[in-house]
Coordinates of C-alpha atoms and ligand atoms in Angstrom, one line a residue:
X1 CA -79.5 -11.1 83.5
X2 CA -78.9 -12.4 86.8
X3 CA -76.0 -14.6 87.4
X4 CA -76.1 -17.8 88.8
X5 CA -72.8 -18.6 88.7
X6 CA -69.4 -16.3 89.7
X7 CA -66.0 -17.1 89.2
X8 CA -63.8 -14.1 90.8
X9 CA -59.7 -14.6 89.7
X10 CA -59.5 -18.5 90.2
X11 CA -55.8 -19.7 90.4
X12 CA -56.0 -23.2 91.0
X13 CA -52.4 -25.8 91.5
X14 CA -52.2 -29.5 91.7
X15 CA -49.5 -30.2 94.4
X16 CA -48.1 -26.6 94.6
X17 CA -44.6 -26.6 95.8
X18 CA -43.9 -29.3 94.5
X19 CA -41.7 -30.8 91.7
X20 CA -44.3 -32.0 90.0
X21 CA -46.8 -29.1 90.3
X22 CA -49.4 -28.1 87.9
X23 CA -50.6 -24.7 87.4
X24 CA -54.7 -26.1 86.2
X25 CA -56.6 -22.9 86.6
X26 CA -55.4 -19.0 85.8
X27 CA -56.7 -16.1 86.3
X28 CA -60.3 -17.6 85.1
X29 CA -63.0 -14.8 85.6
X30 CA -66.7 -15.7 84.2
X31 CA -69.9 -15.8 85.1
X32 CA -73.0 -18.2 84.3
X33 CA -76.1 -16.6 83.7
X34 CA -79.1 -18.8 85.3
X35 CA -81.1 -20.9 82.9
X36 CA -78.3 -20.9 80.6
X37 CA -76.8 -23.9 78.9
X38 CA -72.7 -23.3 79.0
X39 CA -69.8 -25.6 77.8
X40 CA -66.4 -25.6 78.7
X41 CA -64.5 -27.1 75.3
X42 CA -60.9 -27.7 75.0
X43 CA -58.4 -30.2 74.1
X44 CA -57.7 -32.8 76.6
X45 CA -55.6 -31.5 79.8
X46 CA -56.4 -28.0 79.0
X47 CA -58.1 -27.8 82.4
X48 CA -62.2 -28.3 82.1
X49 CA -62.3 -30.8 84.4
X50 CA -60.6 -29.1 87.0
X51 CA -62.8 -26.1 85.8
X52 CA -66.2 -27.9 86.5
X53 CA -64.9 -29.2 89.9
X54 CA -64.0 -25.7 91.1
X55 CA -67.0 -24.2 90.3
X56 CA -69.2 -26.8 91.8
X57 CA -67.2 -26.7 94.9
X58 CA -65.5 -30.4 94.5
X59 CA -62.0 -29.3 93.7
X60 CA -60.8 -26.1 96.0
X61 CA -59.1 -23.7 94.4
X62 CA -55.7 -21.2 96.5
X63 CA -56.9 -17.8 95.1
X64 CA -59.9 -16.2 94.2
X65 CA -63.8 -16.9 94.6
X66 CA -67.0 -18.7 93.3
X67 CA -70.4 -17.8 94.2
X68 CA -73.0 -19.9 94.0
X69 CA -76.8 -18.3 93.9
X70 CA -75.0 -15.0 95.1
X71 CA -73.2 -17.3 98.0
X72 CA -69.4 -17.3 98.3
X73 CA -68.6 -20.9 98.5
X74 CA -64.8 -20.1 98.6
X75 CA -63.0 -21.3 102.5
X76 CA -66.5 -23.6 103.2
X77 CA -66.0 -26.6 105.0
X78 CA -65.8 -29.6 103.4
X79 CA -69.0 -30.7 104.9
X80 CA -70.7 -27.5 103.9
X81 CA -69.6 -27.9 100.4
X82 CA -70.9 -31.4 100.5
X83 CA -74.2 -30.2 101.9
X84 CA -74.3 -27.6 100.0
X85 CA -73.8 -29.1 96.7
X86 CA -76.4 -31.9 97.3
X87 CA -79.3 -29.7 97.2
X88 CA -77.5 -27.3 94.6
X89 CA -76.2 -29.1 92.2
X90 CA -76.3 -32.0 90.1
X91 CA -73.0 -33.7 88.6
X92 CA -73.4 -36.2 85.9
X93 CA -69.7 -38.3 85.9
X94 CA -68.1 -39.3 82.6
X95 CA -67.6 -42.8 84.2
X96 CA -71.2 -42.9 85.7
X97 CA -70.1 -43.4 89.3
X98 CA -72.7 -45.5 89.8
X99 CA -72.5 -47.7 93.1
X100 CA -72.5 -51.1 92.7
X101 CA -73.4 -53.1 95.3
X102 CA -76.9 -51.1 95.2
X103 CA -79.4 -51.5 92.5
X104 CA -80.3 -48.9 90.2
X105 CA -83.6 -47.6 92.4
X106 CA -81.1 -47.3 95.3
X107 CA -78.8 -45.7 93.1
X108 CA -80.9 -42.7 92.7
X109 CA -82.8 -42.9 95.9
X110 CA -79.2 -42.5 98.0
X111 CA -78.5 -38.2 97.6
X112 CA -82.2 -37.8 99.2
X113 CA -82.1 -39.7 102.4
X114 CA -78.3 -38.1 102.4
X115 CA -80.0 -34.5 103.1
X116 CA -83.0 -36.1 105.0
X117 CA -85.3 -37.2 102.8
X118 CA -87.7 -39.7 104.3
X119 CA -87.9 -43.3 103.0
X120 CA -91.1 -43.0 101.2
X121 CA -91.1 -39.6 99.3
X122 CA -87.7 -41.0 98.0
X123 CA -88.7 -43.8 96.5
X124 CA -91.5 -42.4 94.8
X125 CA -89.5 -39.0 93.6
X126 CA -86.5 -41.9 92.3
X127 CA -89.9 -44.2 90.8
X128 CA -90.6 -40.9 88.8
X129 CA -87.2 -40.0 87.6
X130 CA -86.6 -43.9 86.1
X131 CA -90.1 -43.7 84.6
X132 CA -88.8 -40.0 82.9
X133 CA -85.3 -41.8 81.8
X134 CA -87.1 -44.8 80.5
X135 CA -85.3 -46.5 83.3
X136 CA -88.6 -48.5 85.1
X137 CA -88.0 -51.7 84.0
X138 CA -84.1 -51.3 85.6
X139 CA -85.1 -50.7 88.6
X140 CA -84.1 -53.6 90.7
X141 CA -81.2 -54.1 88.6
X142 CA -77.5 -53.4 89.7
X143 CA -75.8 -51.4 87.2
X144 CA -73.2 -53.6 86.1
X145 CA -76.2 -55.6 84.1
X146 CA -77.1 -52.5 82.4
X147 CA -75.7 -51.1 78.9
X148 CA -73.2 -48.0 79.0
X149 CA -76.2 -46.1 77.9
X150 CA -78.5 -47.3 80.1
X151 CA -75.9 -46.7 83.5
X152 CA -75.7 -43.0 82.1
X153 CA -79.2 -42.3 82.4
X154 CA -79.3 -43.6 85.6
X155 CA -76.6 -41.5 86.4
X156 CA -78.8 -38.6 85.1
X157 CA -81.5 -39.2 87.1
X158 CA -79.4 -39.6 90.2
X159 CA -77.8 -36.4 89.7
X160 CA -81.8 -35.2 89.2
X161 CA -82.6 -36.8 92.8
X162 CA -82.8 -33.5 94.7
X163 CA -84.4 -31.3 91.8
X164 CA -81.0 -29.1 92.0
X165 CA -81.0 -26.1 89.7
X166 CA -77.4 -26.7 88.2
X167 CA -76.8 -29.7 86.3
X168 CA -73.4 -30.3 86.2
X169 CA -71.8 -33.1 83.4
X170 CA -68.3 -33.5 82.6
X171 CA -67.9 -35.6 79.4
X172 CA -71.0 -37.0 79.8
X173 CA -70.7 -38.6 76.0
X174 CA -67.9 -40.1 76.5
X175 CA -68.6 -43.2 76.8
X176 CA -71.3 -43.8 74.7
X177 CA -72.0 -44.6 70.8
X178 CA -74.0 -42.3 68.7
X179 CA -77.2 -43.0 69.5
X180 CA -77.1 -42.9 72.9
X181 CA -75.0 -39.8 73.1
X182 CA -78.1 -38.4 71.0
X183 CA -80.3 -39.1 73.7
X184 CA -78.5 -37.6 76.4
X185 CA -77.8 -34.4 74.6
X186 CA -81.7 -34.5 73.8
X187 CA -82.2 -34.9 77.3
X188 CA -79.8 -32.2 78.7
X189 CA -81.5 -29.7 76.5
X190 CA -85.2 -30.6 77.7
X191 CA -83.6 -30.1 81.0
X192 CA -82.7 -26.8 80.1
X193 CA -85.8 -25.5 78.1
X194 CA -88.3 -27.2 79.7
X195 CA -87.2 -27.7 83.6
X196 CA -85.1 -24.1 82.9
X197 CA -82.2 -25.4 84.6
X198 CA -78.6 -24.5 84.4
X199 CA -76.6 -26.6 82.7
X200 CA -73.1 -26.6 82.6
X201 CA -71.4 -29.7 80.2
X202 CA -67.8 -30.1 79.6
X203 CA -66.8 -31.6 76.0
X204 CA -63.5 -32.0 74.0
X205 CA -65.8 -33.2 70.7
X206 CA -67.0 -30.2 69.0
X207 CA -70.1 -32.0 67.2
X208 CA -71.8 -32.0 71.2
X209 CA -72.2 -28.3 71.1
X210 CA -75.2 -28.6 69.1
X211 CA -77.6 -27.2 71.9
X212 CA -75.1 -25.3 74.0
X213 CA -75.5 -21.6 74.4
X214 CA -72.4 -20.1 75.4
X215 CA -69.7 -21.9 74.6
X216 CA -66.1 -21.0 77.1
X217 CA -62.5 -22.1 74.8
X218 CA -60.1 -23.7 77.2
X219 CA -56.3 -23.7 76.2
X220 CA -53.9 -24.2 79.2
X221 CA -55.5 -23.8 82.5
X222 CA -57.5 -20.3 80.6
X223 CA -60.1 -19.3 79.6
X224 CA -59.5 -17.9 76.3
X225 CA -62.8 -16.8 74.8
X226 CA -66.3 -16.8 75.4
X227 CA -69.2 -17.3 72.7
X228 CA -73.0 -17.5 72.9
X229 CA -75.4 -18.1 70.7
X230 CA -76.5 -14.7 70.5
X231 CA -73.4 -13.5 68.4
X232 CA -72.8 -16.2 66.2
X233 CA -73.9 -19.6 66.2
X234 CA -72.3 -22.4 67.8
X235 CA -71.3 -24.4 64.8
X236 CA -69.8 -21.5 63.2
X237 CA -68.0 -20.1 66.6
X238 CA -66.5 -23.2 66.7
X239 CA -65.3 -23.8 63.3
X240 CA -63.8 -20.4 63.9
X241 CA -62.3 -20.8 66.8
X242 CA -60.8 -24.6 65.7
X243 CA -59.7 -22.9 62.3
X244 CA -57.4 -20.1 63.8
X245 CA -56.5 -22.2 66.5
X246 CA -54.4 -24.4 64.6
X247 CA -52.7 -22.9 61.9
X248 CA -53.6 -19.1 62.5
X249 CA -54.0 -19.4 59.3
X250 CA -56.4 -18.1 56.3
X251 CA -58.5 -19.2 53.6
X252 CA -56.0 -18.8 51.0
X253 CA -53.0 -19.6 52.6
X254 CA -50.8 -22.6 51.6
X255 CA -50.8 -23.7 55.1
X256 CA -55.0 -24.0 54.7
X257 CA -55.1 -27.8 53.5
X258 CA -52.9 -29.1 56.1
X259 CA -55.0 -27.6 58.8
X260 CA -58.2 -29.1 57.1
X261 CA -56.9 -32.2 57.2
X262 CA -55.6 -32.0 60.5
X263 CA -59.3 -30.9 61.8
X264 CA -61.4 -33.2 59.3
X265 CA -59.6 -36.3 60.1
X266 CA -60.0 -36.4 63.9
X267 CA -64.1 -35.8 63.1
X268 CA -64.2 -38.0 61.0
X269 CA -62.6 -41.1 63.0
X270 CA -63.7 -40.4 66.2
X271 CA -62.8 -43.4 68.8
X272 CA -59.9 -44.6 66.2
X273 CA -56.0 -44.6 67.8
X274 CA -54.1 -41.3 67.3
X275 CA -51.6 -43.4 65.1
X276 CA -54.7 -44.3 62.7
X277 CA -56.2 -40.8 62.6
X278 CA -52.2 -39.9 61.7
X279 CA -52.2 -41.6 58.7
X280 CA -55.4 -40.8 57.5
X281 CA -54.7 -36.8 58.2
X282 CA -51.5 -37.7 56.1
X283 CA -53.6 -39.1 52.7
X284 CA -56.2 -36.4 53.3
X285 CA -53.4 -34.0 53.0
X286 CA -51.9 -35.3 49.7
X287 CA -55.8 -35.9 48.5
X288 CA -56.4 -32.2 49.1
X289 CA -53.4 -31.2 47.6
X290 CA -53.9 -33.6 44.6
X291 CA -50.6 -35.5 45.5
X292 CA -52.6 -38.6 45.6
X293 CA -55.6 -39.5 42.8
X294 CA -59.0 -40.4 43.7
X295 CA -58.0 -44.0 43.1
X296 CA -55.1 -43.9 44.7
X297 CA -56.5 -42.8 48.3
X298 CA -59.7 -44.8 48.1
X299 CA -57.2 -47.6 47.4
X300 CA -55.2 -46.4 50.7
X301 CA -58.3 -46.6 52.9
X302 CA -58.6 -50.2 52.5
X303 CA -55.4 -51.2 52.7
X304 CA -54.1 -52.7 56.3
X305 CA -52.5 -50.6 58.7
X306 CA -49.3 -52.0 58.8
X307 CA -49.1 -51.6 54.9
X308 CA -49.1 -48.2 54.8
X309 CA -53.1 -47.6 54.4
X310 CA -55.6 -47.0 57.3
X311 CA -57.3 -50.3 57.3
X312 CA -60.7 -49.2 57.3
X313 CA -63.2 -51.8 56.4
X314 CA -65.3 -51.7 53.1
X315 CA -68.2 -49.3 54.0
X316 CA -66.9 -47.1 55.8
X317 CA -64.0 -46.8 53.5
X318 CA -66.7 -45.7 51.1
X319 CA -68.4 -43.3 53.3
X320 CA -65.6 -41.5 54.2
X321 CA -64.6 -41.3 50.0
X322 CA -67.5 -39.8 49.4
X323 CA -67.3 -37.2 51.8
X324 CA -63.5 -36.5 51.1
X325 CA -64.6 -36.1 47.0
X326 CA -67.3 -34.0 47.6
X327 CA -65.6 -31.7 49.9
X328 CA -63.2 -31.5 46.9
X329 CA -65.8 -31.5 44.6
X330 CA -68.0 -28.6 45.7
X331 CA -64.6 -26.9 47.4
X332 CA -66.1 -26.5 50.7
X333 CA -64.4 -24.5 52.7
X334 CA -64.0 -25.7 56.3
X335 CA -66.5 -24.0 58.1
X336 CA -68.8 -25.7 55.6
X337 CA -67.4 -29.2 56.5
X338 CA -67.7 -28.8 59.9
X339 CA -71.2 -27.4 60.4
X340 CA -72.4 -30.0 57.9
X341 CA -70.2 -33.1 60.0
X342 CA -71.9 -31.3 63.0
X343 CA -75.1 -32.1 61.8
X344 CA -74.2 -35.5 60.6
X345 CA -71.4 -36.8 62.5
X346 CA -69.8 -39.8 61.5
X347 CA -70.6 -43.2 63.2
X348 CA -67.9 -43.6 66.1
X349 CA -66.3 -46.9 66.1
X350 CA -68.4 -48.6 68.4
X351 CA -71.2 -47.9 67.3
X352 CA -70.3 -49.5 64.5
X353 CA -69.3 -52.7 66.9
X354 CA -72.7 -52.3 68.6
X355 CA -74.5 -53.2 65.0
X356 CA -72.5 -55.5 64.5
X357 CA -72.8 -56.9 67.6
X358 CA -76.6 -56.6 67.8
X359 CA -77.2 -58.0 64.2
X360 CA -74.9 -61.4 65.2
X361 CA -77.1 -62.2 68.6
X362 CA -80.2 -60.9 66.1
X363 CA -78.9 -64.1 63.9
X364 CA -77.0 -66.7 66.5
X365 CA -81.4 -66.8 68.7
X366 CA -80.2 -70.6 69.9
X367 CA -77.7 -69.0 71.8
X368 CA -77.6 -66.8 75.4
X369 CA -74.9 -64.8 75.9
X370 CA -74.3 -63.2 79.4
X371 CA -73.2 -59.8 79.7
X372 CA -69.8 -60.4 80.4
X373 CA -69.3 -62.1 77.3
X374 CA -71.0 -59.6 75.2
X375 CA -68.2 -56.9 76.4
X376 CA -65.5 -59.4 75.4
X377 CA -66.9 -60.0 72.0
X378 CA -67.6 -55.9 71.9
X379 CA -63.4 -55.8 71.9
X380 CA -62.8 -58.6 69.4
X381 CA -65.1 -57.1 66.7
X382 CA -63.7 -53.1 67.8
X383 CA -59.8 -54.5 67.6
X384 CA -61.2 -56.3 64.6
X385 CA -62.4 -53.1 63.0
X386 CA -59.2 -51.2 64.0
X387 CA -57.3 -53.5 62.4
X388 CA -55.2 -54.8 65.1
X389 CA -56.7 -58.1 64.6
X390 CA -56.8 -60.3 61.3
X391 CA -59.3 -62.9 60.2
X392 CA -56.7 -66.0 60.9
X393 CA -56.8 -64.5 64.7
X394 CA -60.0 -64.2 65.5
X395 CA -61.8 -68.3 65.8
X396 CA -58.7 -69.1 68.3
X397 CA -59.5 -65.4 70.6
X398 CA -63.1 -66.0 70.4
X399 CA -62.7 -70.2 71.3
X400 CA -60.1 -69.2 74.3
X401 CA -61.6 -68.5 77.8
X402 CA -63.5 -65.7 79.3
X403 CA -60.5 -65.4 82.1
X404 CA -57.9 -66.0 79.4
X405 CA -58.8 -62.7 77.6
X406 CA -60.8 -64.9 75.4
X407 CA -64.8 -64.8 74.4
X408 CA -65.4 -68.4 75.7
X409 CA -67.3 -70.0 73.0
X410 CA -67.7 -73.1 71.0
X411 CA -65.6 -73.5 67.7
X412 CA -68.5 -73.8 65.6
X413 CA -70.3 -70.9 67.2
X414 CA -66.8 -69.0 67.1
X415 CA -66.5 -69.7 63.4
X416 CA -70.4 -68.3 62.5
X417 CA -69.4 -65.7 64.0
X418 CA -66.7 -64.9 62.6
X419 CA -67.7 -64.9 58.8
X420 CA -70.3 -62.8 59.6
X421 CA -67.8 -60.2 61.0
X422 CA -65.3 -61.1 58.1
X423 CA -68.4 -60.0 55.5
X424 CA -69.4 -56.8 57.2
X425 CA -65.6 -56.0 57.1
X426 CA -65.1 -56.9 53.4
X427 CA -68.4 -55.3 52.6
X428 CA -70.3 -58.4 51.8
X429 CA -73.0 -57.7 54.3
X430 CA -75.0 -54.6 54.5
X431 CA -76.6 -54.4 57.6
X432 CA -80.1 -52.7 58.2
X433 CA -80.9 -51.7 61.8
Ligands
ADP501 P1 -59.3 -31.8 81.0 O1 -60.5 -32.1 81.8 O2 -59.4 -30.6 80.1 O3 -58.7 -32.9 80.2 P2 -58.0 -31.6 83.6 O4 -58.7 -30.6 84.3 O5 -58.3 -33.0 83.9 O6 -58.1 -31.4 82.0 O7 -56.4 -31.4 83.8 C1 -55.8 -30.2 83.7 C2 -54.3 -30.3 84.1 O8 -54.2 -30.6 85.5 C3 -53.6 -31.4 83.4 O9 -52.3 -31.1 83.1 C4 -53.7 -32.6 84.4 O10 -52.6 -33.5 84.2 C5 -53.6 -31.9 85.7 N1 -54.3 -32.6 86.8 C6 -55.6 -32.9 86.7 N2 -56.0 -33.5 87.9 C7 -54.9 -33.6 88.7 C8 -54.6 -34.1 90.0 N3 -55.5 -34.7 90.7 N4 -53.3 -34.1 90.4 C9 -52.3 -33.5 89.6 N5 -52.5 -33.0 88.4 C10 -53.8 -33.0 87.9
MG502 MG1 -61.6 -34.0 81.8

């Protein structure tokens, strides 16, 4: 199959010579076959960024060469990278990159007149690409009055402006709840299948791998094995590849429960503080090891943070019991547990703030709130959540000032508001969205 991407002996330095240099990239060799859909997965720092950037002729790199559609895009000008890559490739940013002092239709207009595109065509091509992202109605908005989700997909169709045959996308979930993240992975892989583009993404969350074909593992500035489809599947691949990682362990060693609960807990609290996904690794370990009852841990969720639980509130406390005793239960091994968390993944954190959020402006109608105060009530109700706010704390933040790291509102508004996040977090209110 023919390559679309080469990467020849890559050795790539941050400020080399320096005290404080990094050696990012070494001795990558690869190649991306065209119309496949690739991932670069590692822990944080292990290099993908800088990965993606070299190979799509943003970062340069001291030794060794890329080629791009059989072109060697290694010693290039800076201007013919820039040139190059603007017809070639497509780069979706974690942080969207959007501009914004230009609306959204300029937005994605802006990389066609860049190579020459005239006026007209432009605008229509961009007209198409909103309409395909579910974006019309944006269109003469500026981005900052769009949801995280909704700047992403303009950020899609931008990077779709000059119908490159690489997509590029380095985290491109980051930023976004469940949902959304859905979307965009549904949308990367119609851009593979049915556009039969490359696409290249960049994850450190295994449970985005779910359309990938070849999946590259990234440990220090290596590659240090290469998986597609083909072989094995993803899930399992990864499962595999997360299992020996950590523990080089097997399924009957002592060492095996530790290592589950090391991998299990950072699934299953995704966007929660290292700290919390600590403790929770530390009960799941004495839970699996049957240090701790049933009553015992489910107790421990609940309890606050600072009194030695993990402060989860009421439902999710439940959700995650469930899973822990049935994973017990059936003894699941955890391959099992990670294909099936794969398939289901637990609700990040904001996602959760996002219903609540939703179903509060759902119930408050008399009242307009500007997008500026919706993000500062988005962080009471997550720090809420996370437990580094208590109830008694949260009528003064929301009654303080927009510029005073406040929410800005009224005390009696500030004090509906309130219970209702006080019953989702007790359990009192089931919410159906
Ligand atoms: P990842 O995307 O996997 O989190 P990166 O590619 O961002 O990893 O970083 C790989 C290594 O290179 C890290 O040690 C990081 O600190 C370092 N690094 C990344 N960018 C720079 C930079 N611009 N200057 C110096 N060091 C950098
Ligand atoms: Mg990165």
């Amino acid at each position: 199959m023919e390559p679309i991407i080469n990467v020849e002996n890559i050795n790539l330095w941050y400020d080399k010579g320096k005290p404080m240099e990094v050696y990012a990239l070494k001795n990558v060799n690869l190649s991306i076959t065209k119309g496949d859909y690739v991932s670069f997965f590692g822990p944080s720092g292990c290099g993908k960024t800088t990965m993606l950037y070299a190979l799509a002729g943003i970062d340069t790199y001291q030794e060794g060469h890329v080629s791009i559609s059989g072109q060697d895009i290694t010693g290039l000008s800076n201007r013919d990278l820039a040139i190059f890559r603007q017809k070639g490739i497509g780069i979706i940013f974690q942080q969207f990159n959007l501009l914004p002092s230009l609306t959204v239709l300029q937005n994605v207009i802006l990389p066609m007149l860049f190579i020459g595109g005239s006026t007209k065509e432009s605008k229509e091509r961009a007209e198409m690409l909103l309409k395909r992202l579910n974006l019309e109605e944006f269109a003469e908005r500026y981005p900052f009055e769009l949801s995280g989700g909704q700047q992403q997909r303009v950020g899609i169709a931008r990077a779709l402006a000059n119908d490159p045959p690489i997509i590029v996308a380095d985290e491109p979930l980051g930023n976004l709840d469940s949902v959304n993240a859905k979307n965009v992975l549904a949308f990367l892989k119609e851009l593979n299948e049915k556009d039969g583009r490359t696409i290249i993404m960049v994850t450190h969350e295994a449970w985005s791998l779910q359309d990938v074909k070849t999946v590259f593992y990234m440990k220090d500035g290596i590659v240090v094995k290469q998986e597609s489809k083909a072989e094995k599947p993803i899930a399992e691949s990864v499962a595999e590849y997360l299992y020996g990682e950590l523990g080089q362990t097997h399924k009957e060693d002592p060492h095996t429960e530790l290592v589950s609960a090391h991998v299990i807990s950072n699934f299953l609290l995704r966007g929660f503080s290292q700290e919390e996904i600590k403790r929770f690794e530390e009960l799941l370990h004495e839970r699996f090891i049957n240090k701790l009852s049933a009553v015992d841990f489910h107790r421990l969720l609940l309890r606050p943070y600072d009194k030695g639980g993990v402060g989860l509130w009421k439902i999710k406390a439940e959700r995650l019991f469930q899973s822990v005793e049935e994973i017990i239960r059936e003894k699941k091994t955890l391959q099992d547990v990670l294909i099936h968390i794969e398939k289901n993944p637990e609700y990040p954190i904001m996602e959760e703030v996002y219903t609540i959020r939703n179903w509060i402006l759902r119930t408050l109608d008399t009242f307009k709130f500007s997008f500026e105060r919706i993000d500062a009530l988005d962080q009471v109700i997550a720090d809420r959540l996370r437990g580094y706010l208590v109830r008694e704390q949260m009528v003064p933040i929301f009654t303080r000032s927009l510029d005073q790291a406040g929410v800005g509102l009224s005390l009696h508004i500030a004090m509906q508001i309130t219970e209702k996040i006080e019953a989702f977090f007790d359990g009192t209110a089931v919410i159906h969205t």
